PDB file of C-alpha atoms in Angstrom:
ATOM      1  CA  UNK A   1      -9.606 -22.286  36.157  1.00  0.00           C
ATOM      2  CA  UNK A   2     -11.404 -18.838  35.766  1.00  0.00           C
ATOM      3  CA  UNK A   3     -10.760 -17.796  39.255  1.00  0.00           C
ATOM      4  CA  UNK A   4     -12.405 -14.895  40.830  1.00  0.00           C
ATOM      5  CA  UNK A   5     -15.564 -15.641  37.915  1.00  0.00           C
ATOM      6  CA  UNK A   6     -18.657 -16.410  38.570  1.00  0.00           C
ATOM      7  CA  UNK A   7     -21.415 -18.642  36.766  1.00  0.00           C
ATOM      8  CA  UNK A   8     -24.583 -18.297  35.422  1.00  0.00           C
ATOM      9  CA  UNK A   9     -27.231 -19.980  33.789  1.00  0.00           C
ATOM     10  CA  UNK A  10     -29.269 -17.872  31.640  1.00  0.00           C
ATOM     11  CA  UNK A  11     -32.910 -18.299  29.844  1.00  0.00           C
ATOM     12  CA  UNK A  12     -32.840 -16.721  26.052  1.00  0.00           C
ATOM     13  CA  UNK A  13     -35.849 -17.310  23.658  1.00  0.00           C
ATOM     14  CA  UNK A  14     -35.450 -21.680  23.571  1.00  0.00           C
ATOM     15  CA  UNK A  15     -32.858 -22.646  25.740  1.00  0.00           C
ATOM     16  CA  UNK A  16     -30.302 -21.926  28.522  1.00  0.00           C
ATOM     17  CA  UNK A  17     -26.733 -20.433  27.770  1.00  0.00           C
ATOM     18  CA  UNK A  18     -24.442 -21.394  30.450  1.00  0.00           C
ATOM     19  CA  UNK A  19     -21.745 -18.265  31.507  1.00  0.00           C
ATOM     20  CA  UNK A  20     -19.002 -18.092  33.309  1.00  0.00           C
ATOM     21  CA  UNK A  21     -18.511 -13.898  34.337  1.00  0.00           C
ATOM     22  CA  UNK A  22     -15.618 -12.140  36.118  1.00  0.00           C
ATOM     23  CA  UNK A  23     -13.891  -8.288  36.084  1.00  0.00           C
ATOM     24  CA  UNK A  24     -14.967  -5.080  35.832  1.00  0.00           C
ATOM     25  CA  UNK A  25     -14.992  -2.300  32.768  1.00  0.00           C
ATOM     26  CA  UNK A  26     -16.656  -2.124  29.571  1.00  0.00           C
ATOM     27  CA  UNK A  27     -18.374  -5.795  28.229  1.00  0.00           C
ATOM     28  CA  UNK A  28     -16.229  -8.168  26.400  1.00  0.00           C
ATOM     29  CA  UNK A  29     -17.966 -11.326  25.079  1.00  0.00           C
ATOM     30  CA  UNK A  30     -16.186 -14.900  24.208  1.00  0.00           C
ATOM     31  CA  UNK A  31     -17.500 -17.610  22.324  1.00  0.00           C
ATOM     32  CA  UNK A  32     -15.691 -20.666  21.725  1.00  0.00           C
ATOM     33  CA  UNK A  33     -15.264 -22.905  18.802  1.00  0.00           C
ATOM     34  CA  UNK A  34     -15.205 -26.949  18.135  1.00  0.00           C
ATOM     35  CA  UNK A  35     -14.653 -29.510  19.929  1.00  0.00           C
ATOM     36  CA  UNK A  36     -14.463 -27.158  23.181  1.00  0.00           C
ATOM     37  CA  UNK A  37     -16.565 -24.874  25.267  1.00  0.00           C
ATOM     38  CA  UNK A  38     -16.079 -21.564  26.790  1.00  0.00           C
ATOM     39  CA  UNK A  39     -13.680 -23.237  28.872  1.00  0.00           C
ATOM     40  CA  UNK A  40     -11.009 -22.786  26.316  1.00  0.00           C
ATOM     41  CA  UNK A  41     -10.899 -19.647  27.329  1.00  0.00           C
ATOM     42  CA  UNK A  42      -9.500 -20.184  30.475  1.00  0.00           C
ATOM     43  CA  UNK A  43      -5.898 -18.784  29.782  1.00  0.00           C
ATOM     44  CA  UNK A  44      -7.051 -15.807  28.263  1.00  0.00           C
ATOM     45  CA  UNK A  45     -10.147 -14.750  29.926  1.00  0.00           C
ATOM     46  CA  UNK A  46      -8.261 -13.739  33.535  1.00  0.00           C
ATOM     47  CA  UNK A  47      -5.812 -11.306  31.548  1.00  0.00           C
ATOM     48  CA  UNK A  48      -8.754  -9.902  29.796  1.00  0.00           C
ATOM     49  CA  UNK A  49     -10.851  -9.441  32.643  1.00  0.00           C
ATOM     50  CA  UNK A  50      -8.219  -7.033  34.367  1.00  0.00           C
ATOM     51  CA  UNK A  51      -9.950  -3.916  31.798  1.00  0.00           C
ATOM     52  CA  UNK A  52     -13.213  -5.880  30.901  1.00  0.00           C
ATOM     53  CA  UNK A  53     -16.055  -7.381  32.318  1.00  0.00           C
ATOM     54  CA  UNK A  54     -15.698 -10.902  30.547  1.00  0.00           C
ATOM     55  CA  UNK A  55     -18.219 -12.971  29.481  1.00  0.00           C
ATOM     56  CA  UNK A  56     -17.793 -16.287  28.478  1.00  0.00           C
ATOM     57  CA  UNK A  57     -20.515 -18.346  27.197  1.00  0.00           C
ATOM     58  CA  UNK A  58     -21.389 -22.002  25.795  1.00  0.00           C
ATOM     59  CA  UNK A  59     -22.862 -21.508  22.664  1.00  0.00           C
ATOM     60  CA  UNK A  60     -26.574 -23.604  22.483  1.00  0.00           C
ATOM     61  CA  UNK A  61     -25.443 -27.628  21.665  1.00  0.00           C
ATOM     62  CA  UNK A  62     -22.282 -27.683  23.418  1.00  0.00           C
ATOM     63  CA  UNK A  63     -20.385 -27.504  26.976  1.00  0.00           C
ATOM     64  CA  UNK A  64     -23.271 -27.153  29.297  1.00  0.00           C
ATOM     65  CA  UNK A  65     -25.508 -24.553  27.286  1.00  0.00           C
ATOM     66  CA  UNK A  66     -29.252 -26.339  26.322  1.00  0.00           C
ATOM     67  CA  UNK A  67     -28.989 -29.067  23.168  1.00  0.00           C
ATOM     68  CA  UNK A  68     -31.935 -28.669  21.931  1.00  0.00           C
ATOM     69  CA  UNK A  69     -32.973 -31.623  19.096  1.00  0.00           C
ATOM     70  CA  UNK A  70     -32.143 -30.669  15.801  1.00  0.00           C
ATOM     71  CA  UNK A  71     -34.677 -29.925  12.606  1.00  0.00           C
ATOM     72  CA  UNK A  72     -34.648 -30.999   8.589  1.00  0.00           C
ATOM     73  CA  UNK A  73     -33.635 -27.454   7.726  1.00  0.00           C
ATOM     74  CA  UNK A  74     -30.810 -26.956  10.898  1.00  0.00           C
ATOM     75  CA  UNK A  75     -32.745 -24.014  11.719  1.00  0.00           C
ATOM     76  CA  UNK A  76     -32.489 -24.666  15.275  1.00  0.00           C
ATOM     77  CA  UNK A  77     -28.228 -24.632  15.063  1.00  0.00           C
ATOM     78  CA  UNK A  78     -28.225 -22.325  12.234  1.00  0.00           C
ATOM     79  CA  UNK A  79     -26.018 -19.553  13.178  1.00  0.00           C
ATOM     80  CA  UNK A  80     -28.663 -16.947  13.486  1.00  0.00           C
ATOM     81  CA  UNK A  81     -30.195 -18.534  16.034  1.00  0.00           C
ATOM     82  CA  UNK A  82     -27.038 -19.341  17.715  1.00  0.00           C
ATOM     83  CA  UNK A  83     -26.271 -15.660  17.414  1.00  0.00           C
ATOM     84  CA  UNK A  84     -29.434 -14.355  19.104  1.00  0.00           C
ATOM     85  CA  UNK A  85     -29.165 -16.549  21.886  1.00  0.00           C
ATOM     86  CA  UNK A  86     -26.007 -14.249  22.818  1.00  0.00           C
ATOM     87  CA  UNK A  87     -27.341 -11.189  22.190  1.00  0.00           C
ATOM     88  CA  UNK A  88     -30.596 -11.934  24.314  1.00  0.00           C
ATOM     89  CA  UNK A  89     -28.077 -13.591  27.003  1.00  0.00           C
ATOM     90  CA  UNK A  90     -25.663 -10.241  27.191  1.00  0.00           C
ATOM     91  CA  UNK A  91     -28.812  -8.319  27.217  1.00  0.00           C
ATOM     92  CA  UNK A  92     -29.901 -10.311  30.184  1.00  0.00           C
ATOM     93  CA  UNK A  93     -26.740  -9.699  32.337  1.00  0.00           C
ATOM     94  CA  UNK A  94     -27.448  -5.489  31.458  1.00  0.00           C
ATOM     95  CA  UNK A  95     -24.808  -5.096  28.075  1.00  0.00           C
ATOM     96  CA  UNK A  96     -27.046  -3.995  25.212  1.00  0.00           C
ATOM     97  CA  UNK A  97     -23.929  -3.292  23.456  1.00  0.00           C
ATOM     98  CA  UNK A  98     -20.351  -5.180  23.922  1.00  0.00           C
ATOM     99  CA  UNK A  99     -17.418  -6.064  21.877  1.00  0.00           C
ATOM    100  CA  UNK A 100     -16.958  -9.460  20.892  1.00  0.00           C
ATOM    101  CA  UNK A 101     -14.395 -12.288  20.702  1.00  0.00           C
ATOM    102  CA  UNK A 102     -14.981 -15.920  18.788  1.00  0.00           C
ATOM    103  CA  UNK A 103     -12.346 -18.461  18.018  1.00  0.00           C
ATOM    104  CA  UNK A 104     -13.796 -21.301  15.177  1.00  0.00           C
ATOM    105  CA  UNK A 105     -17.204 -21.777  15.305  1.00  0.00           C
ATOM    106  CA  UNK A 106     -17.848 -19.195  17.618  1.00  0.00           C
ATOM    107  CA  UNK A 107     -15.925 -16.738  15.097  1.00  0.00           C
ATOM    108  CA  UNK A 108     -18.725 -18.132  12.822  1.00  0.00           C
ATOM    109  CA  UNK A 109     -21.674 -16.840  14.994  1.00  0.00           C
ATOM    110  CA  UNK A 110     -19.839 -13.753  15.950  1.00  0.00           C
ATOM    111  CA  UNK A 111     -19.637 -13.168  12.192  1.00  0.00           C
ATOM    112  CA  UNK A 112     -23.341 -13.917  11.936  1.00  0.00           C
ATOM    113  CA  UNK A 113     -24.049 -11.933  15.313  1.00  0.00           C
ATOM    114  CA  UNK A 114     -22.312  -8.537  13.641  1.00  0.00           C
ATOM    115  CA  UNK A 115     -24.548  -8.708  10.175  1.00  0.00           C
ATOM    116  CA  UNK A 116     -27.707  -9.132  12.383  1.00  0.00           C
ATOM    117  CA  UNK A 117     -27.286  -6.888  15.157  1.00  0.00           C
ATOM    118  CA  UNK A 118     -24.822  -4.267  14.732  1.00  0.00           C
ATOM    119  CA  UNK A 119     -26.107  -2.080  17.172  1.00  0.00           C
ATOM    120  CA  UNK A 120     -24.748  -4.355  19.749  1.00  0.00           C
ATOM    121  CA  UNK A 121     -21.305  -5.005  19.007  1.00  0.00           C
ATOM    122  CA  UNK A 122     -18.719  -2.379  19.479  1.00  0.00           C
ATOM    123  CA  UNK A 123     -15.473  -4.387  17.991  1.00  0.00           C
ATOM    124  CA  UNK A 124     -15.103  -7.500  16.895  1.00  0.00           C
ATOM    125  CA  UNK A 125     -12.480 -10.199  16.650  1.00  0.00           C
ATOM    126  CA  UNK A 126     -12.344 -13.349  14.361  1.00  0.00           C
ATOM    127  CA  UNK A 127      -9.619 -15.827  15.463  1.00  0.00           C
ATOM    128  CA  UNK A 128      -8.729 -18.310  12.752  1.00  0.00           C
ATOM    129  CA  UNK A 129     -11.480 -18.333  10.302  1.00  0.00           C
ATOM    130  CA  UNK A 130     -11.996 -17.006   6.931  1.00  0.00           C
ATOM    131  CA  UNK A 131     -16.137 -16.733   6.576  1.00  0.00           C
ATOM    132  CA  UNK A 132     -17.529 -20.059   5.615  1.00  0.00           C
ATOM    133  CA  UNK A 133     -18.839 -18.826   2.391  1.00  0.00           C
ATOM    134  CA  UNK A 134     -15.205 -18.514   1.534  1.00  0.00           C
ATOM    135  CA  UNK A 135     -14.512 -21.743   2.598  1.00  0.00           C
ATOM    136  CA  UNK A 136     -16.754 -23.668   0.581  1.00  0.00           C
ATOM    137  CA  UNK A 137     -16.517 -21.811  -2.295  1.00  0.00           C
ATOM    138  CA  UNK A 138     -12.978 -22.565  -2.414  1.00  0.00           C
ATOM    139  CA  UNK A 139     -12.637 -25.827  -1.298  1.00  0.00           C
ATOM    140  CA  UNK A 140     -10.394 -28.121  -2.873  1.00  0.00           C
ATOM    141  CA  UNK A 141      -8.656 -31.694  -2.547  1.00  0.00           C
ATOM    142  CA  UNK A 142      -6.186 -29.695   0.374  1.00  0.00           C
ATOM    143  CA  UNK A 143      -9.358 -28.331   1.997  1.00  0.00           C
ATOM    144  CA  UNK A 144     -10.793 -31.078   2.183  1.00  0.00           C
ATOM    145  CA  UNK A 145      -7.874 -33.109   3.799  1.00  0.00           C
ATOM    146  CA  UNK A 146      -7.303 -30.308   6.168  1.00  0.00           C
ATOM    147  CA  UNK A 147     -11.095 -30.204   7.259  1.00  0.00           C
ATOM    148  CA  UNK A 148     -12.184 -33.455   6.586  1.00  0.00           C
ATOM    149  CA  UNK A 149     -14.581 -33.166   9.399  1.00  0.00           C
ATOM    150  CA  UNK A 150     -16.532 -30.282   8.124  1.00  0.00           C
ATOM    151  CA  UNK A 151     -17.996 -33.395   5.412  1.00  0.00           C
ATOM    152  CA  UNK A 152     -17.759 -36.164   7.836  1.00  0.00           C
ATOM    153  CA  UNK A 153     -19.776 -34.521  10.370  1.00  0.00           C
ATOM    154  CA  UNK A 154     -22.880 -32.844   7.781  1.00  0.00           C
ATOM    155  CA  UNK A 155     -23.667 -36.564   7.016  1.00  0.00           C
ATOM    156  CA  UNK A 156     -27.558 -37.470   7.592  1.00  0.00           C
ATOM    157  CA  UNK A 157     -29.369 -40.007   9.419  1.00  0.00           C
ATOM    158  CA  UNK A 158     -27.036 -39.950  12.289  1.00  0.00           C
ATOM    159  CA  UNK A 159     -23.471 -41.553  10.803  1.00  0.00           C
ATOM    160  CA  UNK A 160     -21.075 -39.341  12.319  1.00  0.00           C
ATOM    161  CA  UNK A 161     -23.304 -38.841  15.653  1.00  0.00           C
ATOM    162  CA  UNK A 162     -23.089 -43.353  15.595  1.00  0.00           C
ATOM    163  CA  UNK A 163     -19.336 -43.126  14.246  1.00  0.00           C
ATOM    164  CA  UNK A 164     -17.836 -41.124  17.260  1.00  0.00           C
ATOM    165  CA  UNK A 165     -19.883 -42.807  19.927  1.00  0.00           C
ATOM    166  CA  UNK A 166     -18.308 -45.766  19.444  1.00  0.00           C
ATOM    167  CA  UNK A 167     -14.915 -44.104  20.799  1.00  0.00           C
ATOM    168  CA  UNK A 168     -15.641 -40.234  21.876  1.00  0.00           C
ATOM    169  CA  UNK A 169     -12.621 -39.781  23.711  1.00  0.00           C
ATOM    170  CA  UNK A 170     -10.416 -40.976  20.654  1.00  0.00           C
ATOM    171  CA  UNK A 171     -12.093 -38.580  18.466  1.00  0.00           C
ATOM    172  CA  UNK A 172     -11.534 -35.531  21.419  1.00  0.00           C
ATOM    173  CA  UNK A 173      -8.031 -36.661  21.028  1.00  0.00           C
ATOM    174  CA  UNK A 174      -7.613 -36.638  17.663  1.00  0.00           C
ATOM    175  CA  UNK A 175      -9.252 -33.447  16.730  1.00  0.00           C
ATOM    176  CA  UNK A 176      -7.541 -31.490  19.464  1.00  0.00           C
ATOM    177  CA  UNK A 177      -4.063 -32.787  17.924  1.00  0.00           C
ATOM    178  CA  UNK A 178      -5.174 -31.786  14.511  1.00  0.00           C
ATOM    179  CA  UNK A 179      -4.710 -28.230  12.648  1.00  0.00           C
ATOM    180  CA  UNK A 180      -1.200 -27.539  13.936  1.00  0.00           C
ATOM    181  CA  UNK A 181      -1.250 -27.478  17.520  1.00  0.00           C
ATOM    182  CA  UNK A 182       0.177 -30.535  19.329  1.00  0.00           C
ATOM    183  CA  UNK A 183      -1.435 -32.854  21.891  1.00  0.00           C
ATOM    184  CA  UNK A 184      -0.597 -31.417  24.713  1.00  0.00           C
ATOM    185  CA  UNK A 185      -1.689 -27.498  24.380  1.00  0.00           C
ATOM    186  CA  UNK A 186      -4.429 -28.323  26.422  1.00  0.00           C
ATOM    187  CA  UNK A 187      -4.507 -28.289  30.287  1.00  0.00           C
ATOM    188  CA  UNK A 188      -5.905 -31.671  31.838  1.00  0.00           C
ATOM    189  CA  UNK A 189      -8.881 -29.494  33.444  1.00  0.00           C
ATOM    190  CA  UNK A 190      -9.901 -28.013  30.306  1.00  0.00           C
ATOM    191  CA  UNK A 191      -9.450 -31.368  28.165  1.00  0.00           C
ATOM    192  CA  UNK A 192     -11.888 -33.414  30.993  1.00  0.00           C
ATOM    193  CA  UNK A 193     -15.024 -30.389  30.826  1.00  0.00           C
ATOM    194  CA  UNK A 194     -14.397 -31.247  27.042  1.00  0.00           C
ATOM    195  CA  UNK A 195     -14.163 -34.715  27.641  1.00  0.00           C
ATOM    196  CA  UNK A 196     -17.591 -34.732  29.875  1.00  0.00           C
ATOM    197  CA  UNK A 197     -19.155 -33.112  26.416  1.00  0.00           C
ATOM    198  CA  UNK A 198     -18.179 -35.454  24.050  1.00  0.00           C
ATOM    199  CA  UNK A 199     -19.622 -38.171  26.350  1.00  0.00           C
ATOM    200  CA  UNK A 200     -22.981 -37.099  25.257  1.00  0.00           C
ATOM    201  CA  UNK A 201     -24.703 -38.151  22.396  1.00  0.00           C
ATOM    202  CA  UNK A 202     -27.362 -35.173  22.360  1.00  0.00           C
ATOM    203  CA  UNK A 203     -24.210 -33.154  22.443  1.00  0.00           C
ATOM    204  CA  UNK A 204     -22.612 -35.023  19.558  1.00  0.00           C
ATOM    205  CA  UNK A 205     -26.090 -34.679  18.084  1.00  0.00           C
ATOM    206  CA  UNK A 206     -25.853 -30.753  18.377  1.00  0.00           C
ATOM    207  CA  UNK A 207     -22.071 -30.602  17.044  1.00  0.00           C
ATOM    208  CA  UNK A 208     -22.859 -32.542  14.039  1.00  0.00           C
ATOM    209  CA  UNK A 209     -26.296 -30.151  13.530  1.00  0.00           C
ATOM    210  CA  UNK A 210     -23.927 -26.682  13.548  1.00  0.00           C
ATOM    211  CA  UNK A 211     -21.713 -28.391  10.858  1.00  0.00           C
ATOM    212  CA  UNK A 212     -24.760 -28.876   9.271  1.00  0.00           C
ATOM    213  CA  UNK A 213     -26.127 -25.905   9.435  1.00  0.00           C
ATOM    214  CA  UNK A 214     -23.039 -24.269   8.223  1.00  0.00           C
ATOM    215  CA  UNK A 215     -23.248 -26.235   5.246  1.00  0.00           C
ATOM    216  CA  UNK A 216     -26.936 -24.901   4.185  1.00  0.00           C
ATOM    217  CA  UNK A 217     -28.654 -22.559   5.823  1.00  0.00           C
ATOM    218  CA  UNK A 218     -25.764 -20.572   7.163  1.00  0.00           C
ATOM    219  CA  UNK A 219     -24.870 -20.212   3.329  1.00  0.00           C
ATOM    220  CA  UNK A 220     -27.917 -18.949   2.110  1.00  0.00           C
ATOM    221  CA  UNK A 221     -27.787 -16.915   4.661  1.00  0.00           C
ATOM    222  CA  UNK A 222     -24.574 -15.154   4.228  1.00  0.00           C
ATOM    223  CA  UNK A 223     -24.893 -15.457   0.206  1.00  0.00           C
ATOM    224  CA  UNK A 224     -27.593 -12.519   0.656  1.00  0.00           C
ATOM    225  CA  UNK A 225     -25.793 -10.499   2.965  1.00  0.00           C
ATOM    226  CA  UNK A 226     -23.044 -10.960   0.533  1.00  0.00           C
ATOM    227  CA  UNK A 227     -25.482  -9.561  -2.335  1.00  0.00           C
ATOM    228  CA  UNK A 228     -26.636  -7.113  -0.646  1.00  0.00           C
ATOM    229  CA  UNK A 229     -23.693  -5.801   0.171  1.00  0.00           C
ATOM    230  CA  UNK A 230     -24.206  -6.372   3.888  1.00  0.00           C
ATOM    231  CA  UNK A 231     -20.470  -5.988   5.523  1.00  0.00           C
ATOM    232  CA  UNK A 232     -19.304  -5.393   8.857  1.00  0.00           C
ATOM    233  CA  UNK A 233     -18.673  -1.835   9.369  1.00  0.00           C
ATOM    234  CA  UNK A 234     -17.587  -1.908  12.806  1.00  0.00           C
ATOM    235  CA  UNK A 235     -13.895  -2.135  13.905  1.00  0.00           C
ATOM    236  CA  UNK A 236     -12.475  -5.595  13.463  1.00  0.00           C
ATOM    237  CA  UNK A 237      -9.428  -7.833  14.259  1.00  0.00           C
ATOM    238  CA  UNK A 238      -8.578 -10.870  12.509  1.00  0.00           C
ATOM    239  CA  UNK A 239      -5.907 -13.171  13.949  1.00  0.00           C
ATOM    240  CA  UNK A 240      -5.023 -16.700  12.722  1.00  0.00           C
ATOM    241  CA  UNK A 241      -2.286 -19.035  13.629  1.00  0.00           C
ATOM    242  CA  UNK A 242       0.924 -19.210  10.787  1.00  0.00           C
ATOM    243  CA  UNK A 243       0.562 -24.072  11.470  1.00  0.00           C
ATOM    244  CA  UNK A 244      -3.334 -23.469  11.587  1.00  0.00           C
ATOM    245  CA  UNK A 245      -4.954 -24.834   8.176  1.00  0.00           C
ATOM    246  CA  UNK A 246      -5.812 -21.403   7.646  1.00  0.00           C
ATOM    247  CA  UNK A 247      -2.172 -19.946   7.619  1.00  0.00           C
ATOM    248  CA  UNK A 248      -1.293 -22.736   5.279  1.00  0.00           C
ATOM    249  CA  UNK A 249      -4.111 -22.726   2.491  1.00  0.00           C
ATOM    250  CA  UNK A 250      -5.222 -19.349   2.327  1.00  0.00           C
ATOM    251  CA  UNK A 251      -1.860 -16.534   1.843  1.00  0.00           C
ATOM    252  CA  UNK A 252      -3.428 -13.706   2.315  1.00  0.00           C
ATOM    253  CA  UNK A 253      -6.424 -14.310   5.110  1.00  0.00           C
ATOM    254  CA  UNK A 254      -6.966 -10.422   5.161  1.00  0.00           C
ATOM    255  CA  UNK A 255      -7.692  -9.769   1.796  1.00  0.00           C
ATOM    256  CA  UNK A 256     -10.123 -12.308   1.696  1.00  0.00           C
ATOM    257  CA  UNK A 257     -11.614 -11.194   4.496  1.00  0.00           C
ATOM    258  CA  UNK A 258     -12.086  -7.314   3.444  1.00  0.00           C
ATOM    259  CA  UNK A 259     -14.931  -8.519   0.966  1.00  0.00           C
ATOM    260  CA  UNK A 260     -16.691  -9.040   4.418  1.00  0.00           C
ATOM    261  CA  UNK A 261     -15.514  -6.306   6.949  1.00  0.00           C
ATOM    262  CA  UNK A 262     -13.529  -3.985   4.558  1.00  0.00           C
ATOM    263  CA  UNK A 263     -11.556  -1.822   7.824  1.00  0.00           C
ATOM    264  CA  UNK A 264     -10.447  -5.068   8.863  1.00  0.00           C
ATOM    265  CA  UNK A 265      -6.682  -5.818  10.157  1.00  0.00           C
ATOM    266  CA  UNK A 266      -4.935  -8.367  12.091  1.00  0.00           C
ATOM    267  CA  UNK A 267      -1.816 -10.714  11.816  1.00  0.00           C
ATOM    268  CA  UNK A 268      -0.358 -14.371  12.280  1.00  0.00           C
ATOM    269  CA  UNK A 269       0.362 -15.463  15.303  1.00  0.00           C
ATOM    270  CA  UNK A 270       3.390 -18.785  15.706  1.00  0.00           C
ATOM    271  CA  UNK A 271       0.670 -21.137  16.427  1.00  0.00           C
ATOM    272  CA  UNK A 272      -1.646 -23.864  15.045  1.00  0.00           C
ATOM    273  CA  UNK A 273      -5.261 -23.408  15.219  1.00  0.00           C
ATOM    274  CA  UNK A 274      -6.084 -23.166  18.824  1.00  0.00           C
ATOM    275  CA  UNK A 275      -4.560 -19.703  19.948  1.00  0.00           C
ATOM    276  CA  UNK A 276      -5.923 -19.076  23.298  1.00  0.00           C
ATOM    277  CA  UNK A 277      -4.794 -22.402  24.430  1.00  0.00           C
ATOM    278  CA  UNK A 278      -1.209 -22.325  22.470  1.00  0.00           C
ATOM    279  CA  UNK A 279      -0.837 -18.849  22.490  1.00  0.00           C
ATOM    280  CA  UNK A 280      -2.105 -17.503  25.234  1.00  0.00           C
ATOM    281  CA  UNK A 281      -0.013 -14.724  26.223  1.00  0.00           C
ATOM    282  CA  UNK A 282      -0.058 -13.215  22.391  1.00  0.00           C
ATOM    283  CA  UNK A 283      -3.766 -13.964  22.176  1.00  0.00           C
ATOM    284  CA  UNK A 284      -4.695 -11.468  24.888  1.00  0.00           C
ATOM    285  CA  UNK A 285      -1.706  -8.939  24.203  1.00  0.00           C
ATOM    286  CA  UNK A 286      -3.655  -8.891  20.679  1.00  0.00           C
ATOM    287  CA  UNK A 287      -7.167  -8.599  21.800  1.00  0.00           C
ATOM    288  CA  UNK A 288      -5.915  -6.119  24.591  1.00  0.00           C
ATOM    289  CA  UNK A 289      -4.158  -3.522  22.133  1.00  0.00           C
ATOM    290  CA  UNK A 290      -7.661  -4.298  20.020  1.00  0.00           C
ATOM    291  CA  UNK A 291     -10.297  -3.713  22.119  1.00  0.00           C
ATOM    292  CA  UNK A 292      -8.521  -1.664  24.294  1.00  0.00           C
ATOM    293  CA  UNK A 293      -8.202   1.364  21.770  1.00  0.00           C
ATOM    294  CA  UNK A 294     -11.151   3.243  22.603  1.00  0.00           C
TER     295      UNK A 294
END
């Protein structure tokens, strides 16, 4: 995987963000989502890096990035903080401004990233997300089926971090085989780096402390923005797969996303929720026509 790429380790304000680097042309940052790494990237990434310089990352808590111990108030994994550790580490490697790519949770901190630092990102795609205010706010009983792990995992006094010890690779398994995209989307490579992850209880620790995050601080956080009228005004891309539990619950994922980044477009793609792994091809056609423009 990720041939002709390089890696890097790289010191931000708290902890180390572990890169992986390859092409040439204007900055393009990647951030993954749960239960993966950067690695998931690895089908898309060589495509993109034919008119970019790619950078993919592992956000702070998972693949090899730092895990730092979690705090009471999930500062620490809150997605502010999980946002400046990108900025600092593509301002380390010389791109003070880049556009940016996040699939899941790393959608979540490029959403975050955007609101915070708009001077740095030139573009920005979200790949199957709405924002988690949204998601809360409209949970219901299908919701809460569908993403039964966003509750599971916010539990305290280390439940979920105990329950999925006892069998990490079944829970690997079963998540990747969940939101619409079968069992065996994922290459063997990729599936063992997340497999090494999910091996490690101060990993598990970490995952568990960004769901938590995202269900308090991350939400008082965007509730201001959201009062303020704090949108994202730069050019952005929203793709989602038409199996993902966002094609299914939510109709119209671009309506409810213009409260948040009114100029936004984008479109389904035939896929569940993990696009660059299912959909690779289409992914990085997308993001290429996207990004591309200027």
């Amino acid at each position: 995987m990720f041939e002709g790429f390089t890696e890097r380790r790289i010191r931000v304000t708290g902890v180390e963000i572990q890169a992986r680097i390859g092409g040439a042309g204007p900055p393009l940052l990647l951030l993954h989502g749960f239960p993966q790494s950067h690695v998931m990237w690895h089908r898309v990434a060589p495509r993109l890096a034919q008119r970019f310089t790619v950078v993919a990352t592992d956000l702070r808590g998972y693949g090899r990035s730092s895990k730092p111990p979690g705090d009471p108030e999930h500062l620490t994994y809150c997605k502010r903080s999980t946002a400046r550790d990108q900025v600092e580490a593509m301002a380390a490697l010389g791109f003070d401004r880049f556009r940016l790519a996040g699939h899941d949770r790393g959608a979540r901190v490029a959403h975050r990233l955007t609101l915070d630092h708009p001077d740095a990102v030139e573009s920005v795609a979200f790949l199957d997300i709405i924002p988690t205010v949204e998601v809360f706010e409209r949970a219901d009983q299908a919701m809460a089926t569908a993403y039964f792990h966003w509750f599971f995992l916010i539990q305290p006094n280390g439940l979920p971090e105990h329950m999925i010890g006892l069998d990490p690779d079944y829970y690997l398994r079963r998540t990747l085989g969940s939101w619409g995209s079968a069992p065996d989307t994922f290459g063997e490579e990729a599936v063992a780096a997340y497999r090494e992850a999910f091996r490690d209880p101060v990993a598990v620790h970490a995952m568990c402390e960004d769901y938590r995050a995202a269900a308090g601080i991350d939400l008082i956080h965007d509730r201001i923005d959201r009062d303020a009228g704090r949108v994202v005004t730069c050019p952005a891309l929203a793709l989602w797969g038409s199996r993902s539990t966002v094609g299914r619950l939510y109709p119209d994922p671009l309506a409810i996303w213009r409260r948040y980044a009114p100029a936004i477009r984008g479109t389904a793609l035939p896929a569940g929720h993990f696009l660059p792994e299912e959909r690779p091809e289409e992914t990085a056609d997308a993001l290429l026509a996207f990004f591309g423009e200027k």
